[in-house]
Short mmCIF file of N, CA and C in Angstrom, two decimals:
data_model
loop_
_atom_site.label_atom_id
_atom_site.label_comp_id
_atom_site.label_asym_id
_atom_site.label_seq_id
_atom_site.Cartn_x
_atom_site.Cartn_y
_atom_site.Cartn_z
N UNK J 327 101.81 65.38 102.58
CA UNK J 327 100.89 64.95 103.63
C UNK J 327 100.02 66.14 104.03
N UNK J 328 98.84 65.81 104.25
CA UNK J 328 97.93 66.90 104.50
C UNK J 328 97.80 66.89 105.70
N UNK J 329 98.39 68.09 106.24
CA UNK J 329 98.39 68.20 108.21
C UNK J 329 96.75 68.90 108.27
N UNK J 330 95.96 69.18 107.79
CA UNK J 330 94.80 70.06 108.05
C UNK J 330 94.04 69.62 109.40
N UNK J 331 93.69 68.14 109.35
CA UNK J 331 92.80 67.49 110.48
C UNK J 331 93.82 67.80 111.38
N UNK J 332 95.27 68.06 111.45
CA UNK J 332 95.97 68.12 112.89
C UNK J 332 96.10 70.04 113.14
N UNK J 333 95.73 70.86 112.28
CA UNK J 333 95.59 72.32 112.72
C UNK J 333 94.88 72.45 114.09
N UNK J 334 95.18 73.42 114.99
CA UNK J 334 94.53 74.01 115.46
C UNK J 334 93.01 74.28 115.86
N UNK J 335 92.27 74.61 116.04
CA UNK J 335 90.67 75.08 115.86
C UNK J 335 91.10 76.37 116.00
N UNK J 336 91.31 77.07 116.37
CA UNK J 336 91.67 78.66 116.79
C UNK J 336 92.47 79.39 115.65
N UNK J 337 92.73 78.57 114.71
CA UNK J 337 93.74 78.95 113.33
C UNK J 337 92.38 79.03 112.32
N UNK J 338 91.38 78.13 112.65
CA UNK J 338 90.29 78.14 111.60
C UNK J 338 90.02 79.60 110.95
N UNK J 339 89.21 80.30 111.78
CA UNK J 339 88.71 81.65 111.58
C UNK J 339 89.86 82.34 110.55
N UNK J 340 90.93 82.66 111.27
CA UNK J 340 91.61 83.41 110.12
C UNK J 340 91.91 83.02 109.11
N UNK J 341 92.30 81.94 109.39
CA UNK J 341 92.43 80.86 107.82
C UNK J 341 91.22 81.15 106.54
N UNK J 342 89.97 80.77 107.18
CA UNK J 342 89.24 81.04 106.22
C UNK J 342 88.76 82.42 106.17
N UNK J 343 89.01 83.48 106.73
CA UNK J 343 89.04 84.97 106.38
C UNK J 343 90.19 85.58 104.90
N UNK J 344 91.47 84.59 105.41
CA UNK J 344 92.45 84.98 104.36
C UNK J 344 92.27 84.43 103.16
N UNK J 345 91.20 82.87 103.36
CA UNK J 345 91.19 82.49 101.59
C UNK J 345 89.99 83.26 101.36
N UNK J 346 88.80 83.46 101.89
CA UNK J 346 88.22 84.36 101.64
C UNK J 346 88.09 85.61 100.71
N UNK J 347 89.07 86.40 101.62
CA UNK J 347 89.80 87.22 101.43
C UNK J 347 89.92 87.49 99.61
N UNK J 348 91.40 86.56 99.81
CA UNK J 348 92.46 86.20 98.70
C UNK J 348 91.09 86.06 97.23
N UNK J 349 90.35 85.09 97.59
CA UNK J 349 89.16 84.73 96.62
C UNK J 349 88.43 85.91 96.05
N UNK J 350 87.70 86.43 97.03
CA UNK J 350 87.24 87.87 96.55
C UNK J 350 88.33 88.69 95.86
N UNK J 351 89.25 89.45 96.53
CA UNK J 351 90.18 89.78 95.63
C UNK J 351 90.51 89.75 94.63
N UNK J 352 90.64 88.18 94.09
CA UNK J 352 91.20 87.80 92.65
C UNK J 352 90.04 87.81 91.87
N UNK J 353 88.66 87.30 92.37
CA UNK J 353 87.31 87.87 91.30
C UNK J 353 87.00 89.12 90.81
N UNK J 354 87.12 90.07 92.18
CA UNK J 354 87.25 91.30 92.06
C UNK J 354 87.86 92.12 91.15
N UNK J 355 89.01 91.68 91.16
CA UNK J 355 90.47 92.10 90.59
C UNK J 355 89.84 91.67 88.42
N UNK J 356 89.52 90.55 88.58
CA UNK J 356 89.69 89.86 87.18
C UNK J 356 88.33 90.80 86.61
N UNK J 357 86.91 91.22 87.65
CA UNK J 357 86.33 91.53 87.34
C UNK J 357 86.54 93.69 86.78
N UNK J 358 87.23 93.64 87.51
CA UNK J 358 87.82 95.41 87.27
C UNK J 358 88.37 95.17 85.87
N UNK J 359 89.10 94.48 85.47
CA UNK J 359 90.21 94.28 84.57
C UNK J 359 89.11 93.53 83.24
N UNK J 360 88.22 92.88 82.99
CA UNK J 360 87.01 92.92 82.19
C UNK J 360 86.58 94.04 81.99
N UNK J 361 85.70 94.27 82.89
CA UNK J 361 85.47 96.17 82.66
C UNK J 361 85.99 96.91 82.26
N UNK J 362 87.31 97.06 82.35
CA UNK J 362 88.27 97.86 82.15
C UNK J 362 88.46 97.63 80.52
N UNK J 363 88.72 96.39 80.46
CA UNK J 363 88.75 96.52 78.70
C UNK J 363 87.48 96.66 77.83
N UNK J 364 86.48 96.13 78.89
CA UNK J 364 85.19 96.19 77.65
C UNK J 364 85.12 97.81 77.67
N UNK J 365 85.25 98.49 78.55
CA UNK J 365 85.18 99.80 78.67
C UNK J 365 86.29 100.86 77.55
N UNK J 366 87.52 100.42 77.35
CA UNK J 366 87.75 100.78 76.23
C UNK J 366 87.62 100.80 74.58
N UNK J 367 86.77 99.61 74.80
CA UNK J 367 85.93 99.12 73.06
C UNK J 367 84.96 99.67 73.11
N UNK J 368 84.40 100.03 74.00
CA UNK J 368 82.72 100.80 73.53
C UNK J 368 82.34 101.69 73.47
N UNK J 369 80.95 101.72 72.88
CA UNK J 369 80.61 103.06 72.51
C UNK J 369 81.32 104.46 73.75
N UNK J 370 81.53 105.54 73.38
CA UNK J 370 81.96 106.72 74.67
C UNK J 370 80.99 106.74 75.85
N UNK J 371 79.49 106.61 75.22
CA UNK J 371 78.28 106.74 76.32
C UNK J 371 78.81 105.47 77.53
N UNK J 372 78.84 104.17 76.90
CA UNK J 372 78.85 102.76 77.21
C UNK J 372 80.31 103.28 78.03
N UNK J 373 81.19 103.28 77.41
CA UNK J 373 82.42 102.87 77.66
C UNK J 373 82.70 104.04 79.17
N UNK J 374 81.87 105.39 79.04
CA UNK J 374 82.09 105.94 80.55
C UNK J 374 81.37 105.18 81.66
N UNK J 375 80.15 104.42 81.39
CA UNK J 375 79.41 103.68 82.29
C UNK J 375 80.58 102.33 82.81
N UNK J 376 80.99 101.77 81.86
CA UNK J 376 81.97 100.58 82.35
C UNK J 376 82.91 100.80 83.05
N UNK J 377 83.92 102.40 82.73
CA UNK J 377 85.11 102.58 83.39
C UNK J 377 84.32 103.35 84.72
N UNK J 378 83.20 104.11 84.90
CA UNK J 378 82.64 104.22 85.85
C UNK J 378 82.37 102.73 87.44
N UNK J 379 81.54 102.02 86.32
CA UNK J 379 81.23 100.80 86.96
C UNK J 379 82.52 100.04 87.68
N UNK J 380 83.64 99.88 86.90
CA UNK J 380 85.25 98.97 87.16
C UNK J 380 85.75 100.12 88.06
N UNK J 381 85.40 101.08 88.43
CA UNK J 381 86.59 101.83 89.44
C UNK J 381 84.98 101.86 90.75
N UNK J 382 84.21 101.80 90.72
CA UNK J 382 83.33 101.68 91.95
C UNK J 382 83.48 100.71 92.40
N UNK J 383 83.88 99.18 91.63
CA UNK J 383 83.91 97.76 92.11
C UNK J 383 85.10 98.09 92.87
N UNK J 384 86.35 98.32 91.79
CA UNK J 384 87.36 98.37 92.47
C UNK J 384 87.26 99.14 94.03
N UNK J 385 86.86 100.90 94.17
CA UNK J 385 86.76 100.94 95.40
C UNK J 385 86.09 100.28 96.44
N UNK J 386 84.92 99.81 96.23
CA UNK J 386 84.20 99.55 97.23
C UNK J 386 84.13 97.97 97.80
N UNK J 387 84.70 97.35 96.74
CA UNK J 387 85.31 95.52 96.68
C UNK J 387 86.13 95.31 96.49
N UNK J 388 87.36 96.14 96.50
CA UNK J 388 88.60 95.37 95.34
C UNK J 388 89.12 95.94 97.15
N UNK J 389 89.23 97.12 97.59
CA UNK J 389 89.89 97.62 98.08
C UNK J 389 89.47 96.68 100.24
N UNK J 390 88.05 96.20 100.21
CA UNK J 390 87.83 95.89 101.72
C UNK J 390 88.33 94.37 101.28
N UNK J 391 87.95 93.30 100.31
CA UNK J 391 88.79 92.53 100.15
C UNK J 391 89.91 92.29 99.71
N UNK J 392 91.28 93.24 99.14
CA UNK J 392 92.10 93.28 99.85
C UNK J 392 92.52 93.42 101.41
N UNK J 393 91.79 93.89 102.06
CA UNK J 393 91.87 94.47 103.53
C UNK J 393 91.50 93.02 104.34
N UNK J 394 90.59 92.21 103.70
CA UNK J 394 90.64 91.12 104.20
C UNK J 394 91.19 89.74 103.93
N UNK J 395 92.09 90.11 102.92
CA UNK J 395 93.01 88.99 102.49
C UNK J 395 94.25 89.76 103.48
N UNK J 396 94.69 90.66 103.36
CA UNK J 396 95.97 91.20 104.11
C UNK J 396 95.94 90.68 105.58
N UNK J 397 95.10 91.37 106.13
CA UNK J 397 95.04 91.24 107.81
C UNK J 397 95.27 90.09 107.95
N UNK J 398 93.92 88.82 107.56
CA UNK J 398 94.04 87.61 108.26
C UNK J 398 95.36 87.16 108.07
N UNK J 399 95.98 87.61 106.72
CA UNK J 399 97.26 86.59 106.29
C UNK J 399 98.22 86.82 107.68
N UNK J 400 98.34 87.95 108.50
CA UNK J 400 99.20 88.15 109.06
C UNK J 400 98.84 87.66 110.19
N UNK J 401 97.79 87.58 110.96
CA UNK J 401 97.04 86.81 111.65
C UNK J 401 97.24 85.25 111.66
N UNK J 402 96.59 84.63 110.62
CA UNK J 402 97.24 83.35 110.47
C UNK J 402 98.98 82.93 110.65
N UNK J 403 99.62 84.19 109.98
CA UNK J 403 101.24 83.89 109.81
C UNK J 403 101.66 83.75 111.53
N UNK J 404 101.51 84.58 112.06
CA UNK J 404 102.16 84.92 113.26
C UNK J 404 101.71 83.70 114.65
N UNK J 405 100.28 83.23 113.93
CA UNK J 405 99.65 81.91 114.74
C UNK J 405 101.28 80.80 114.21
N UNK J 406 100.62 80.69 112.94
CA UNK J 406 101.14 78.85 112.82
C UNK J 406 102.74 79.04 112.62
N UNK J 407 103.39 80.19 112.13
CA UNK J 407 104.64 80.51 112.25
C UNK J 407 105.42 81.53 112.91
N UNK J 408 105.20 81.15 114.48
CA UNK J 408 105.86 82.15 114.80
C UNK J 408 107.36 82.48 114.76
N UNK J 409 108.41 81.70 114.34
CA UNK J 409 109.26 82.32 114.66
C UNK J 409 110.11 82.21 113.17
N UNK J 410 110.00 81.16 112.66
CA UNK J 410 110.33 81.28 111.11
C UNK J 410 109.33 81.06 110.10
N UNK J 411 109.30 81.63 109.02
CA UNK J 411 108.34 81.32 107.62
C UNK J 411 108.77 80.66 106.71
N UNK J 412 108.17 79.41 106.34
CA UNK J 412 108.78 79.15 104.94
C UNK J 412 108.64 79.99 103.94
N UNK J 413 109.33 80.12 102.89
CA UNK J 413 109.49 80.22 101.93
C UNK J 413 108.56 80.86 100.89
N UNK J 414 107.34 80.07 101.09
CA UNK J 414 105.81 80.01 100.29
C UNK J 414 104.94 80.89 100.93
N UNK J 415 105.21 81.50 102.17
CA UNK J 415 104.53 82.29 102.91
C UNK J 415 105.05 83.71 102.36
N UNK J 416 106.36 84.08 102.40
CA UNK J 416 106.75 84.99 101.77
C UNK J 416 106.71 85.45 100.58
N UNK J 417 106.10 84.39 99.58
CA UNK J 417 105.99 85.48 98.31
C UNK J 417 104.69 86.14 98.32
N UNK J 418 103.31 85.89 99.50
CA UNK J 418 102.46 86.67 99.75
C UNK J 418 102.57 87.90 99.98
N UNK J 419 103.32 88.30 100.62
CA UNK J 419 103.92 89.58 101.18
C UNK J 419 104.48 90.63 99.67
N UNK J 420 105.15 90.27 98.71
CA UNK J 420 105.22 91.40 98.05
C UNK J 420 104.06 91.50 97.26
N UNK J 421 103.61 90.65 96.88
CA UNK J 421 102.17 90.40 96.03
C UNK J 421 101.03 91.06 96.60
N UNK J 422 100.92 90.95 97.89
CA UNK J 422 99.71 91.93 98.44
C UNK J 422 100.30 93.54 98.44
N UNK J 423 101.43 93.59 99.12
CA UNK J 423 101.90 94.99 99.31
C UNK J 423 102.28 95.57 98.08
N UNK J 424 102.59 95.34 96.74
CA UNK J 424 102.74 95.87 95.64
C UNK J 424 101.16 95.62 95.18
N UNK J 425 100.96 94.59 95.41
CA UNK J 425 99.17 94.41 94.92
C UNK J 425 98.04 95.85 95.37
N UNK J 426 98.42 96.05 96.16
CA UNK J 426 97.88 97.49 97.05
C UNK J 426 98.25 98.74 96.34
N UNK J 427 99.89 98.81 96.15
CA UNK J 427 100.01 100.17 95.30
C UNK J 427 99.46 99.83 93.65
N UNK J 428 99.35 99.28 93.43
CA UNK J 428 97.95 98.89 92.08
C UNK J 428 97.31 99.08 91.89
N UNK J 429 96.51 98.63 93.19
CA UNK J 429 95.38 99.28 93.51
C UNK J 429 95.04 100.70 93.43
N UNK J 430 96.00 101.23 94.37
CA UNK J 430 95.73 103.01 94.66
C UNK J 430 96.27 103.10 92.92
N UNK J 431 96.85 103.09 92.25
CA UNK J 431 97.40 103.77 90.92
C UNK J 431 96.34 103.17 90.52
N UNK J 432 95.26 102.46 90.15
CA UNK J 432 94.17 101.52 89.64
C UNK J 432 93.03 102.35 89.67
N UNK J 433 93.30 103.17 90.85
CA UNK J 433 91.88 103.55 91.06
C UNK J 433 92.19 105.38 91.04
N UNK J 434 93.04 105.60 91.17
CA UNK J 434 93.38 107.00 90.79
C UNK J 434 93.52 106.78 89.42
N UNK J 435 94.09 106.25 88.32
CA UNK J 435 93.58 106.35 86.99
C UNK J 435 92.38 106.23 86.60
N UNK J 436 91.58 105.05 87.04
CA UNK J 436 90.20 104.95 86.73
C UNK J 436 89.53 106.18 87.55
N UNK J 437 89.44 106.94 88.00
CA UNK J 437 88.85 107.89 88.63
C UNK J 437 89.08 108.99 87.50
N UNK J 438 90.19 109.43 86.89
CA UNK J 438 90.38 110.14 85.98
C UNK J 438 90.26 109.49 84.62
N UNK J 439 89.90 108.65 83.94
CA UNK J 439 89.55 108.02 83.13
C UNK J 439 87.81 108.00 83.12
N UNK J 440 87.52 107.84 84.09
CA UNK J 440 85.98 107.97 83.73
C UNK J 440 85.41 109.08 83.49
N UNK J 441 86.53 110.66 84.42
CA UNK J 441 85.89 111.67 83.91
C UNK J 441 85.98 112.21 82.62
N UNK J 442 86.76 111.94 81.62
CA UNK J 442 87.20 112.10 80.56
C UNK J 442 87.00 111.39 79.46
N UNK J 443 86.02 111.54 78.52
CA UNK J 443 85.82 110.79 77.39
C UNK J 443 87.43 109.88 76.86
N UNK J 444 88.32 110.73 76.22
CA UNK J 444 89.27 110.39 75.95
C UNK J 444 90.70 110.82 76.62
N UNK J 445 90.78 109.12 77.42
CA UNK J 445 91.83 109.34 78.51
C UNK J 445 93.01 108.16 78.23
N UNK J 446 94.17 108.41 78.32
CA UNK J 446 95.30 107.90 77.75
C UNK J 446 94.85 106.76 79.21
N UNK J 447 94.15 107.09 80.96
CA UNK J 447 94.23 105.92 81.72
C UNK J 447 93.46 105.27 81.47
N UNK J 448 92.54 105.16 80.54
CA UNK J 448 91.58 103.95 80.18
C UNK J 448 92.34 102.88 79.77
N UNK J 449 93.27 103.34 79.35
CA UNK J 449 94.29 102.31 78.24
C UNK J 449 95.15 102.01 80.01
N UNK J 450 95.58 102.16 80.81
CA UNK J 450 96.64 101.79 81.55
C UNK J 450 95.77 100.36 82.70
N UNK J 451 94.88 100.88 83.05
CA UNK J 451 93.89 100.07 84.05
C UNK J 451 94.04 98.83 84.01
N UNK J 452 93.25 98.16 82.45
CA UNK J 452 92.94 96.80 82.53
C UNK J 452 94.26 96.19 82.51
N UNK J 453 95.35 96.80 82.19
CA UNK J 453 96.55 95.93 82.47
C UNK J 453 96.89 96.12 83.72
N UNK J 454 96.64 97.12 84.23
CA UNK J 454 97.43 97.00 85.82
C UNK J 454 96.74 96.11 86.73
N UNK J 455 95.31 95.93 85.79
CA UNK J 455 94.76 94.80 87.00
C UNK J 455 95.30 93.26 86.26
N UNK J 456 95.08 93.36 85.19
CA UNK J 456 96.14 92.11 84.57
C UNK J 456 96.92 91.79 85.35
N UNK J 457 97.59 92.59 85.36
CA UNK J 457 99.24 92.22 86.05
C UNK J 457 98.81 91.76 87.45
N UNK J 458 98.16 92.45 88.43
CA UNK J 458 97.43 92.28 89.31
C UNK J 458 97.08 90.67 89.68
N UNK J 459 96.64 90.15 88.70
CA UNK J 459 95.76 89.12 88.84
C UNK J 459 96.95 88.34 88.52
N UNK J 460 97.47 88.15 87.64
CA UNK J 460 98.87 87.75 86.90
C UNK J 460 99.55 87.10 88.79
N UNK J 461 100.04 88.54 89.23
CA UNK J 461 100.71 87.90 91.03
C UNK J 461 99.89 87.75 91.93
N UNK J 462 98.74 87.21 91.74
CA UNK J 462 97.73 86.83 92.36
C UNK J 462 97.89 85.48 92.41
N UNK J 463 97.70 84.83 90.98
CA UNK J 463 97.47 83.44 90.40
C UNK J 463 98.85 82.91 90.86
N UNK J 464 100.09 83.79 91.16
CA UNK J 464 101.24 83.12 91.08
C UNK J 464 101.93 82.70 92.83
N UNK J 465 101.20 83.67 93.73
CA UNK J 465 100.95 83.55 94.91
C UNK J 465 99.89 82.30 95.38
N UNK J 466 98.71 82.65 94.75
CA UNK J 466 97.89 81.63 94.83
C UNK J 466 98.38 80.01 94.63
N UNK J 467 99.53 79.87 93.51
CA UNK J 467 100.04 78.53 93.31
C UNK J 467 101.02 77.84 94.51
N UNK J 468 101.99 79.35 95.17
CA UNK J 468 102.86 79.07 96.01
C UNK J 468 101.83 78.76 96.97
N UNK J 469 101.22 79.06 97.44
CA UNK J 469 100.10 78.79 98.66
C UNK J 469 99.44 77.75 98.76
N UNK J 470 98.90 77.48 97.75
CA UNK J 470 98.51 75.92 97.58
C UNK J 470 99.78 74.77 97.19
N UNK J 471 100.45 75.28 96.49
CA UNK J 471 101.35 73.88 96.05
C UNK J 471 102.15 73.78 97.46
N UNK J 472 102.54 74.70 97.68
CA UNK J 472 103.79 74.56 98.96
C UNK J 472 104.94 74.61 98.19
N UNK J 473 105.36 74.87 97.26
CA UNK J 473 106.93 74.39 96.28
C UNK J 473 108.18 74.54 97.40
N UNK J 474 108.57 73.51 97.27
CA UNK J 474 109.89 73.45 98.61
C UNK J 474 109.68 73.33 99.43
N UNK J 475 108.76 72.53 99.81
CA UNK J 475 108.43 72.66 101.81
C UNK J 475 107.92 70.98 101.23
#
C-alpha cells in the first residue's frame, strides 16, 4: 500500500533532498567510474585529461552530493522514525558511511594517478567506484522495494 498521499507535508523537503541527493550521487559516482576506465585505455595525453576530469567530478559533485544524500537521510529518518527503524532504512547507513571512505580513497588515488603518467591508482579507481555504485544500486532496491516491511 502506498502511504505517500497520507505523509506529512513537513517530511516533503527532506524527502526530496535525500532522493535528490542519492540520484546525483549514483550519476556522479557511475560517471567517475566511466572516466576512470576510459582514462586507463587512452592515449597518456587523453588518459591524464580523463583521470584529471573523473577526480574533479568526483571532488566537486561526487563529494556535495554525497553530503546531500547523507544529511537529509538523517533528517527524514529521525522525522518519520523516531523511535524504531525498519530494517530497509538501515542498510543506508553502511552504504553511505563506507560509501564516503571510497570516496576519500577515490579521490586520494585519483589525485595521485593523474599526476603520474604511469600509476598502479589508475587501475584501482574505476573499481572502487564500481563497487561504489554496486552498494548504491543495492541500497537503492532496499529503499524502494521495502523487502520485509
Amino acid at each position: 500500500m502506498n502511504l505517500g498521499p497520507f505523509r506529512p507535508d513537513s517530511w516533503n523537503l527532506p524527502l526530496f533532498l535525500h532522493v535528490l541527493g542519492a540520484t546525483l550521487t549514483f550519476g556522479t559516482t557511475a560517471t567517475v567510474a566511466i572516466l576512470a576506465f576510459a582514462g586507463r585505455s587512452a592515449t597518456s595525453e587523453r588518459a591524464e585529461w580523463l583521470r584529471g576530469l573523473a577526480f574533479k567530478i568526483g571532488l566537486f559533485v561526487l563529494v556535495p552530493a554525497w553530503i546531500l544524500l547523507r544529511i537529509p537521510a538523517q533528517w527524514i529518518a529521525s522525522k518519520e522514525f523516531p523511535k524504531h527503524e525498519p530494517g530497509w532504512v538501515g542498510v543506508g547507513y553502511p552504504v553511505t558511511e563506507g560509501g564516503l571512505l571510497l570516496i576519500i580513497v577515490m579521490l586520494v588515488l585519483g589525485w595521485i594517478s593523474r599526476r603520474k603518467r604511469e600509476s598502479r591508482a589508475a587501475a584501482v579507481v574505476p573499481w572502487l567506484a564500481t563497487l561504489f555504485l554496486v552498494a548504491l544500486g543495492v541500497a537503492w532496491f532496499a529503499m524502494t522495494a521495502k523487502p520485509g516491511s
